[in-house]
PDB file of C-alpha atoms in Angstrom:
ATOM      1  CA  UNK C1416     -34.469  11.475  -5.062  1.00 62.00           C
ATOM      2  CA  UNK C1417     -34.674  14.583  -2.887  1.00 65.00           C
ATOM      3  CA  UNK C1418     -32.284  12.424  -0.521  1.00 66.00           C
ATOM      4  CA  UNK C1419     -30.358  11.106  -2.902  1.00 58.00           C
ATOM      5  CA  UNK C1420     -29.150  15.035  -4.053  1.00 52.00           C
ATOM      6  CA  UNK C1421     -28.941  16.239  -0.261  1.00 51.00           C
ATOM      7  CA  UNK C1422     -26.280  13.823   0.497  1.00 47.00           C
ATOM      8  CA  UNK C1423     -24.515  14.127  -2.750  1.00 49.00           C
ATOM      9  CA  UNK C1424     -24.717  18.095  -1.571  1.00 50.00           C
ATOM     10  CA  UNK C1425     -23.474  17.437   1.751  1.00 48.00           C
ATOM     11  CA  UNK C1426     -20.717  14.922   0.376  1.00 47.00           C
ATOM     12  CA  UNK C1427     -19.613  18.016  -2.081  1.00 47.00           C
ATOM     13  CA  UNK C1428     -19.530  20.394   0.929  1.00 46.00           C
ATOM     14  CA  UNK C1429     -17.510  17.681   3.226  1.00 44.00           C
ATOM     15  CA  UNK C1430     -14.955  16.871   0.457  1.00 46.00           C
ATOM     16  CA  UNK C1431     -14.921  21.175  -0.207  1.00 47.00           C
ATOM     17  CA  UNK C1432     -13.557  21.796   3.497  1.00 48.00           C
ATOM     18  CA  UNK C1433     -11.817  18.771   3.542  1.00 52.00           C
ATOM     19  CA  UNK C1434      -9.571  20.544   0.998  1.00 63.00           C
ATOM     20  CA  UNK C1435      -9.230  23.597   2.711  1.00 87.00           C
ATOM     21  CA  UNK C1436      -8.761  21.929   5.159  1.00 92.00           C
ATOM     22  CA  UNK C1437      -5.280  20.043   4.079  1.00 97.00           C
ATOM     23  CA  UNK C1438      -4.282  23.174   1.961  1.00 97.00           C
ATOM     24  CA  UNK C1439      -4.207  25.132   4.986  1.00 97.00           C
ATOM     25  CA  UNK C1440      -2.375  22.299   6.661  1.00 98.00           C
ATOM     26  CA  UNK C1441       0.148  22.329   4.012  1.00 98.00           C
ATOM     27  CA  UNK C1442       0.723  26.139   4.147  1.00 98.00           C
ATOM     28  CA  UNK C1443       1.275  26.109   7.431  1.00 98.00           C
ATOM     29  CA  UNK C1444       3.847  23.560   7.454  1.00 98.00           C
ATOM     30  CA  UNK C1445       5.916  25.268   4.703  1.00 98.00           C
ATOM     31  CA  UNK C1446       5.902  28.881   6.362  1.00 98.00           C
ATOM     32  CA  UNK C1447       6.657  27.123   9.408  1.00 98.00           C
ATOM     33  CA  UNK C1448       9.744  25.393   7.629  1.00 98.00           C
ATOM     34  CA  UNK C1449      11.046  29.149   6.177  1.00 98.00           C
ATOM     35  CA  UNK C1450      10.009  30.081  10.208  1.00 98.00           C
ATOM     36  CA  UNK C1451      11.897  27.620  11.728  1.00 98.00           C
ATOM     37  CA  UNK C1452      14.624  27.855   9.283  1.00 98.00           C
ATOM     38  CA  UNK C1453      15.045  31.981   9.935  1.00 97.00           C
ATOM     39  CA  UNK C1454      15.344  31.735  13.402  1.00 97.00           C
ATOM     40  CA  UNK C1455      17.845  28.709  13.542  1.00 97.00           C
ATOM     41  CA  UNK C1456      15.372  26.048  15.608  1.00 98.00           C
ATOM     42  CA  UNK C1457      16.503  23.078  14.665  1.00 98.00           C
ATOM     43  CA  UNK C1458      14.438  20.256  16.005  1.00 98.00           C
ATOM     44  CA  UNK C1459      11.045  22.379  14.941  1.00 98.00           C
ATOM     45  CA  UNK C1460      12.849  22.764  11.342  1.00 98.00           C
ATOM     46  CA  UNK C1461      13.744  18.974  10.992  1.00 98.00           C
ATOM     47  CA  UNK C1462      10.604  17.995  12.608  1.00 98.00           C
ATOM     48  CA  UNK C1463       8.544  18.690   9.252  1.00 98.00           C
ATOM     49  CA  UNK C1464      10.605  16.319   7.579  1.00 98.00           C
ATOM     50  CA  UNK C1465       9.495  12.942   6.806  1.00 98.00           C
ATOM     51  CA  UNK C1466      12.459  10.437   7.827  1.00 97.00           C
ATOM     52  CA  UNK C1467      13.260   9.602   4.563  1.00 97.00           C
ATOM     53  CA  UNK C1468      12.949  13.365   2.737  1.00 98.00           C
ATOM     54  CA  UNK C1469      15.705  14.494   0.272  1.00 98.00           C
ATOM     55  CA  UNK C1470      16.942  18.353  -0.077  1.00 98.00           C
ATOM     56  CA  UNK C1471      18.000  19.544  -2.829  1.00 98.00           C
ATOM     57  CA  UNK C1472      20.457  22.180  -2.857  1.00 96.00           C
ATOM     58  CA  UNK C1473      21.042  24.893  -5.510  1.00 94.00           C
ATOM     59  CA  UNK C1474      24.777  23.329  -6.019  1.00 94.00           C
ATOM     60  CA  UNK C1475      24.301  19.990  -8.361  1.00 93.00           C
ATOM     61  CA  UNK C1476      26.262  18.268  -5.719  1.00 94.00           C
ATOM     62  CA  UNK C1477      23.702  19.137  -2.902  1.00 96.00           C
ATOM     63  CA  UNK C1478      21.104  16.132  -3.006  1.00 98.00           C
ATOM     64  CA  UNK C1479      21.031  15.073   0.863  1.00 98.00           C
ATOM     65  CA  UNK C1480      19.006  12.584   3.013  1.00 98.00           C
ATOM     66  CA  UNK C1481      17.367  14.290   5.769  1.00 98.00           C
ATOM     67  CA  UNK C1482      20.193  12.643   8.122  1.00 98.00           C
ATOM     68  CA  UNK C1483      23.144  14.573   6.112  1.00 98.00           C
ATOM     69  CA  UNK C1484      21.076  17.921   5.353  1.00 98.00           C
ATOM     70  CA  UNK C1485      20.552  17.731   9.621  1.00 98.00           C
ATOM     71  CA  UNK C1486      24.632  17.283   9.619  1.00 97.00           C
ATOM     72  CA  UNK C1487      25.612  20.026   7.227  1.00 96.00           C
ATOM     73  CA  UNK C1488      22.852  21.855   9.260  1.00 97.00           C
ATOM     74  CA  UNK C1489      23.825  21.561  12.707  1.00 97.00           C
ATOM     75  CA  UNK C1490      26.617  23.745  12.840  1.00 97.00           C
ATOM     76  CA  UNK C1491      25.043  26.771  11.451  1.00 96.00           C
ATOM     77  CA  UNK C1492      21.677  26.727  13.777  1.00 97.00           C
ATOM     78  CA  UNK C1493      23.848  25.738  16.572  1.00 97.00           C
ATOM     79  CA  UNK C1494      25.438  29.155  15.954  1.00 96.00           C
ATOM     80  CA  UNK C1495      21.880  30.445  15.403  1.00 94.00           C
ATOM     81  CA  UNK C1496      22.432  31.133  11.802  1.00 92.00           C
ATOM     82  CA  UNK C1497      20.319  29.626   9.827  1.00 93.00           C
ATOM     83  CA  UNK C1498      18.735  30.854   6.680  1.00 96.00           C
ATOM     84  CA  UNK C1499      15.645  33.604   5.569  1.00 97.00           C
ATOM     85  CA  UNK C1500      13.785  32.623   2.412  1.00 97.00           C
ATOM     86  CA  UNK C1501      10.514  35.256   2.427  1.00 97.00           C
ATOM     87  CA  UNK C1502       7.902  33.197   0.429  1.00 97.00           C
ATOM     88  CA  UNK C1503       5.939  34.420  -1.901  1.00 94.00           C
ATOM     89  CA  UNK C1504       3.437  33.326  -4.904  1.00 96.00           C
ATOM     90  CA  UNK C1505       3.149  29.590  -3.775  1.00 98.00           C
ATOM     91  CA  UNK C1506       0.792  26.812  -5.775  1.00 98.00           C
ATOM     92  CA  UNK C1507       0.257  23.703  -3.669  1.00 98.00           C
ATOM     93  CA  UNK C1508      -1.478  20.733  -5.895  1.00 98.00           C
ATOM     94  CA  UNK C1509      -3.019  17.340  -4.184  1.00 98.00           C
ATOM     95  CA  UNK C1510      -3.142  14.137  -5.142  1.00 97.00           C
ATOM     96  CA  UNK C1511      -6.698  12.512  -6.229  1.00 96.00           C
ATOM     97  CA  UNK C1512      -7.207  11.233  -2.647  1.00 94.00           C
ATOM     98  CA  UNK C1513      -5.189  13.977  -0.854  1.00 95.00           C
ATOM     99  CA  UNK C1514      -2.453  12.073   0.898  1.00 97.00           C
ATOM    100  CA  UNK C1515       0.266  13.563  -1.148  1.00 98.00           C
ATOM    101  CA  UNK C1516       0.980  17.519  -2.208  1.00 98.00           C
ATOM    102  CA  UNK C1517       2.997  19.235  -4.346  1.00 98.00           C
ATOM    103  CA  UNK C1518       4.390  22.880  -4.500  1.00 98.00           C
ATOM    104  CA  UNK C1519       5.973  25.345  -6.517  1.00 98.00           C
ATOM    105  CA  UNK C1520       6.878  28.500  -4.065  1.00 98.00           C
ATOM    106  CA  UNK C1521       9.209  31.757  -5.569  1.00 98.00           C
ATOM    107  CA  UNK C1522      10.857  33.013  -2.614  1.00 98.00           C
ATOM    108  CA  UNK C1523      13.011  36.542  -1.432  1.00 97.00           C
ATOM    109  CA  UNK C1524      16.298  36.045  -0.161  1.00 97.00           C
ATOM    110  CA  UNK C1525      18.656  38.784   0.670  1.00 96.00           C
ATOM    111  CA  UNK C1526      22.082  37.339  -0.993  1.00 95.00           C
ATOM    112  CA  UNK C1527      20.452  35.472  -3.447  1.00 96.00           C
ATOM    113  CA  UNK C1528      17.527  37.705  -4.292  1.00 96.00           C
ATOM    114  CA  UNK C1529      14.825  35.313  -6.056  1.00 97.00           C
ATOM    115  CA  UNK C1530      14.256  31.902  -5.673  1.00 98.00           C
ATOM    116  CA  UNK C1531      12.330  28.549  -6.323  1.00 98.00           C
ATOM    117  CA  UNK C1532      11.094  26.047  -3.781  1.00 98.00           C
ATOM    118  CA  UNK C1533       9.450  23.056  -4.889  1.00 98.00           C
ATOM    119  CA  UNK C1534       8.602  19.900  -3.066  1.00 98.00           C
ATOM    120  CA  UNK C1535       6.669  17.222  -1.833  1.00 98.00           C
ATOM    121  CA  UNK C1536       4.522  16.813   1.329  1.00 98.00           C
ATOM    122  CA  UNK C1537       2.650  13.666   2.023  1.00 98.00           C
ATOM    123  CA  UNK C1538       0.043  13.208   5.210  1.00 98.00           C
ATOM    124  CA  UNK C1539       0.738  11.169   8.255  1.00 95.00           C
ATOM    125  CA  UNK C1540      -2.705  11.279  10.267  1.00 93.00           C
ATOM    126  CA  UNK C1541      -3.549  14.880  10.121  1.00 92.00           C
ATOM    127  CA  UNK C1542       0.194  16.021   9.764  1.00 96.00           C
ATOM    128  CA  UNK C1543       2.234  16.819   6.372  1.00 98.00           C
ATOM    129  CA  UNK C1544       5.329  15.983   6.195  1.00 98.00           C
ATOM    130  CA  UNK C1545       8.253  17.061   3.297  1.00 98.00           C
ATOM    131  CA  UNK C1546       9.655  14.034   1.877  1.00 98.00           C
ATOM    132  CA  UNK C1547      11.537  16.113  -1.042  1.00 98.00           C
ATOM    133  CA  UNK C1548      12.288  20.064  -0.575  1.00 98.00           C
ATOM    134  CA  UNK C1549      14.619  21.619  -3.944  1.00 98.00           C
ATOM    135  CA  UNK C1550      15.686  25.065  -3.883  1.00 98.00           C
ATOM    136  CA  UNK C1551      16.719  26.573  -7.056  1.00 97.00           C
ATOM    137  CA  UNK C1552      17.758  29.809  -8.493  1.00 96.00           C
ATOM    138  CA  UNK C1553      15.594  30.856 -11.476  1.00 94.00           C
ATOM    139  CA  UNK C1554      17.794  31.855 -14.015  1.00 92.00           C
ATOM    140  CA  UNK C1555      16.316  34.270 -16.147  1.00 90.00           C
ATOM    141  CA  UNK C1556      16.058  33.091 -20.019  1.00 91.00           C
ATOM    142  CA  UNK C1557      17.883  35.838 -21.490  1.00 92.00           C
ATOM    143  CA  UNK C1558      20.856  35.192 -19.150  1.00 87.00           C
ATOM    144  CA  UNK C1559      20.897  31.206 -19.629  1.00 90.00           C
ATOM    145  CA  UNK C1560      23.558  30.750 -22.075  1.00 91.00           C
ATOM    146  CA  UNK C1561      25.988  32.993 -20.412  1.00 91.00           C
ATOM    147  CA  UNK C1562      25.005  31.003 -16.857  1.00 89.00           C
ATOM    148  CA  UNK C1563      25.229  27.724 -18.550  1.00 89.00           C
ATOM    149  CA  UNK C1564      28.635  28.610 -20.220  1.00 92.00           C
ATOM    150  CA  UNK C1565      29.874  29.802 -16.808  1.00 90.00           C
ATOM    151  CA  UNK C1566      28.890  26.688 -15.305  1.00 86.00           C
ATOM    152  CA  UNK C1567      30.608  24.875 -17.846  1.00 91.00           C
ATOM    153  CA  UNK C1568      33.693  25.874 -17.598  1.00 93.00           C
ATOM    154  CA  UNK C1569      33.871  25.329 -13.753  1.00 88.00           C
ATOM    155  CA  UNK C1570      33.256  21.587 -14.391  1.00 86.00           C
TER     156      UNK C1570
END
């Protein structure tokens, strides 16, 4: 019995830093994205990306494979402009066994002021990749009529 709780303890303890473990994995790779993306490095930026990851833009027509969102891209970090999102007050969530993670992130912006990331990350051997990345604009409730009217009547 006495053997029986020690590695039930030790199997607690494994699975404990095996979470840290991948939560600090995940981290990384998302302030590394905002990194990447601030200074305009390209390959580093679209390296995080899983091949088949979708962004999604704050326009409602911005929902791009990782092949177009490298395209649209391209010319702004070959100009080394790319773009600063400070993050701030981020969740991430796993999956029962850990090989996929979710996120909810508000980020600082300088034209935009405060914004949303959310995404996915699943693991590849001891890397994360994002397979989905959607940046939003919260729009604060008192304000969402008068948003959603002037969307409207751009449409």
């Amino acid at each position: 019995m006495k053997y029986l709780l020690m590695c039930l303890a030790m199997l607690a303890v494994t699975t404990t830093a095996l979470a840290d473990g991948d939560r600090i994995l995940v981290n990384q790779t998302l302030d590394n994205l905002h990194h990447n993306a601030s200074v305009a490095n390209f390959d580093e930026y679209f390296d995080l990306y899983h091949e088949s990851a979708i962004f999604i833009g704050t326009d409602a027509t911005e929902v791009w494979t990782k092949e177009a969102f490298k395209k649209y891209a391209k010319p702004h970090f070959d100009k080394g402009k790319g773009w600063t999102y400070h993050p701030r007050d981020r969740h991430v969530y796993f999956s029962p066994n850990h090989d996929v993670a979710w996120f909810d992130e508000l980020l600082d912006n300088e034209s935009l002021g405060e914004t949303r990331g959310t995404g996915v990350l699943i693991k590849e051997g001891a890397m994360w990749k994002i397979t989905q990345y959607h940046l939003t604009i919260p729009i604060p409730n008192a304000l969402a009529d008068s948003v959603a009217g002037q969307i409207k009547a751009t449409q």
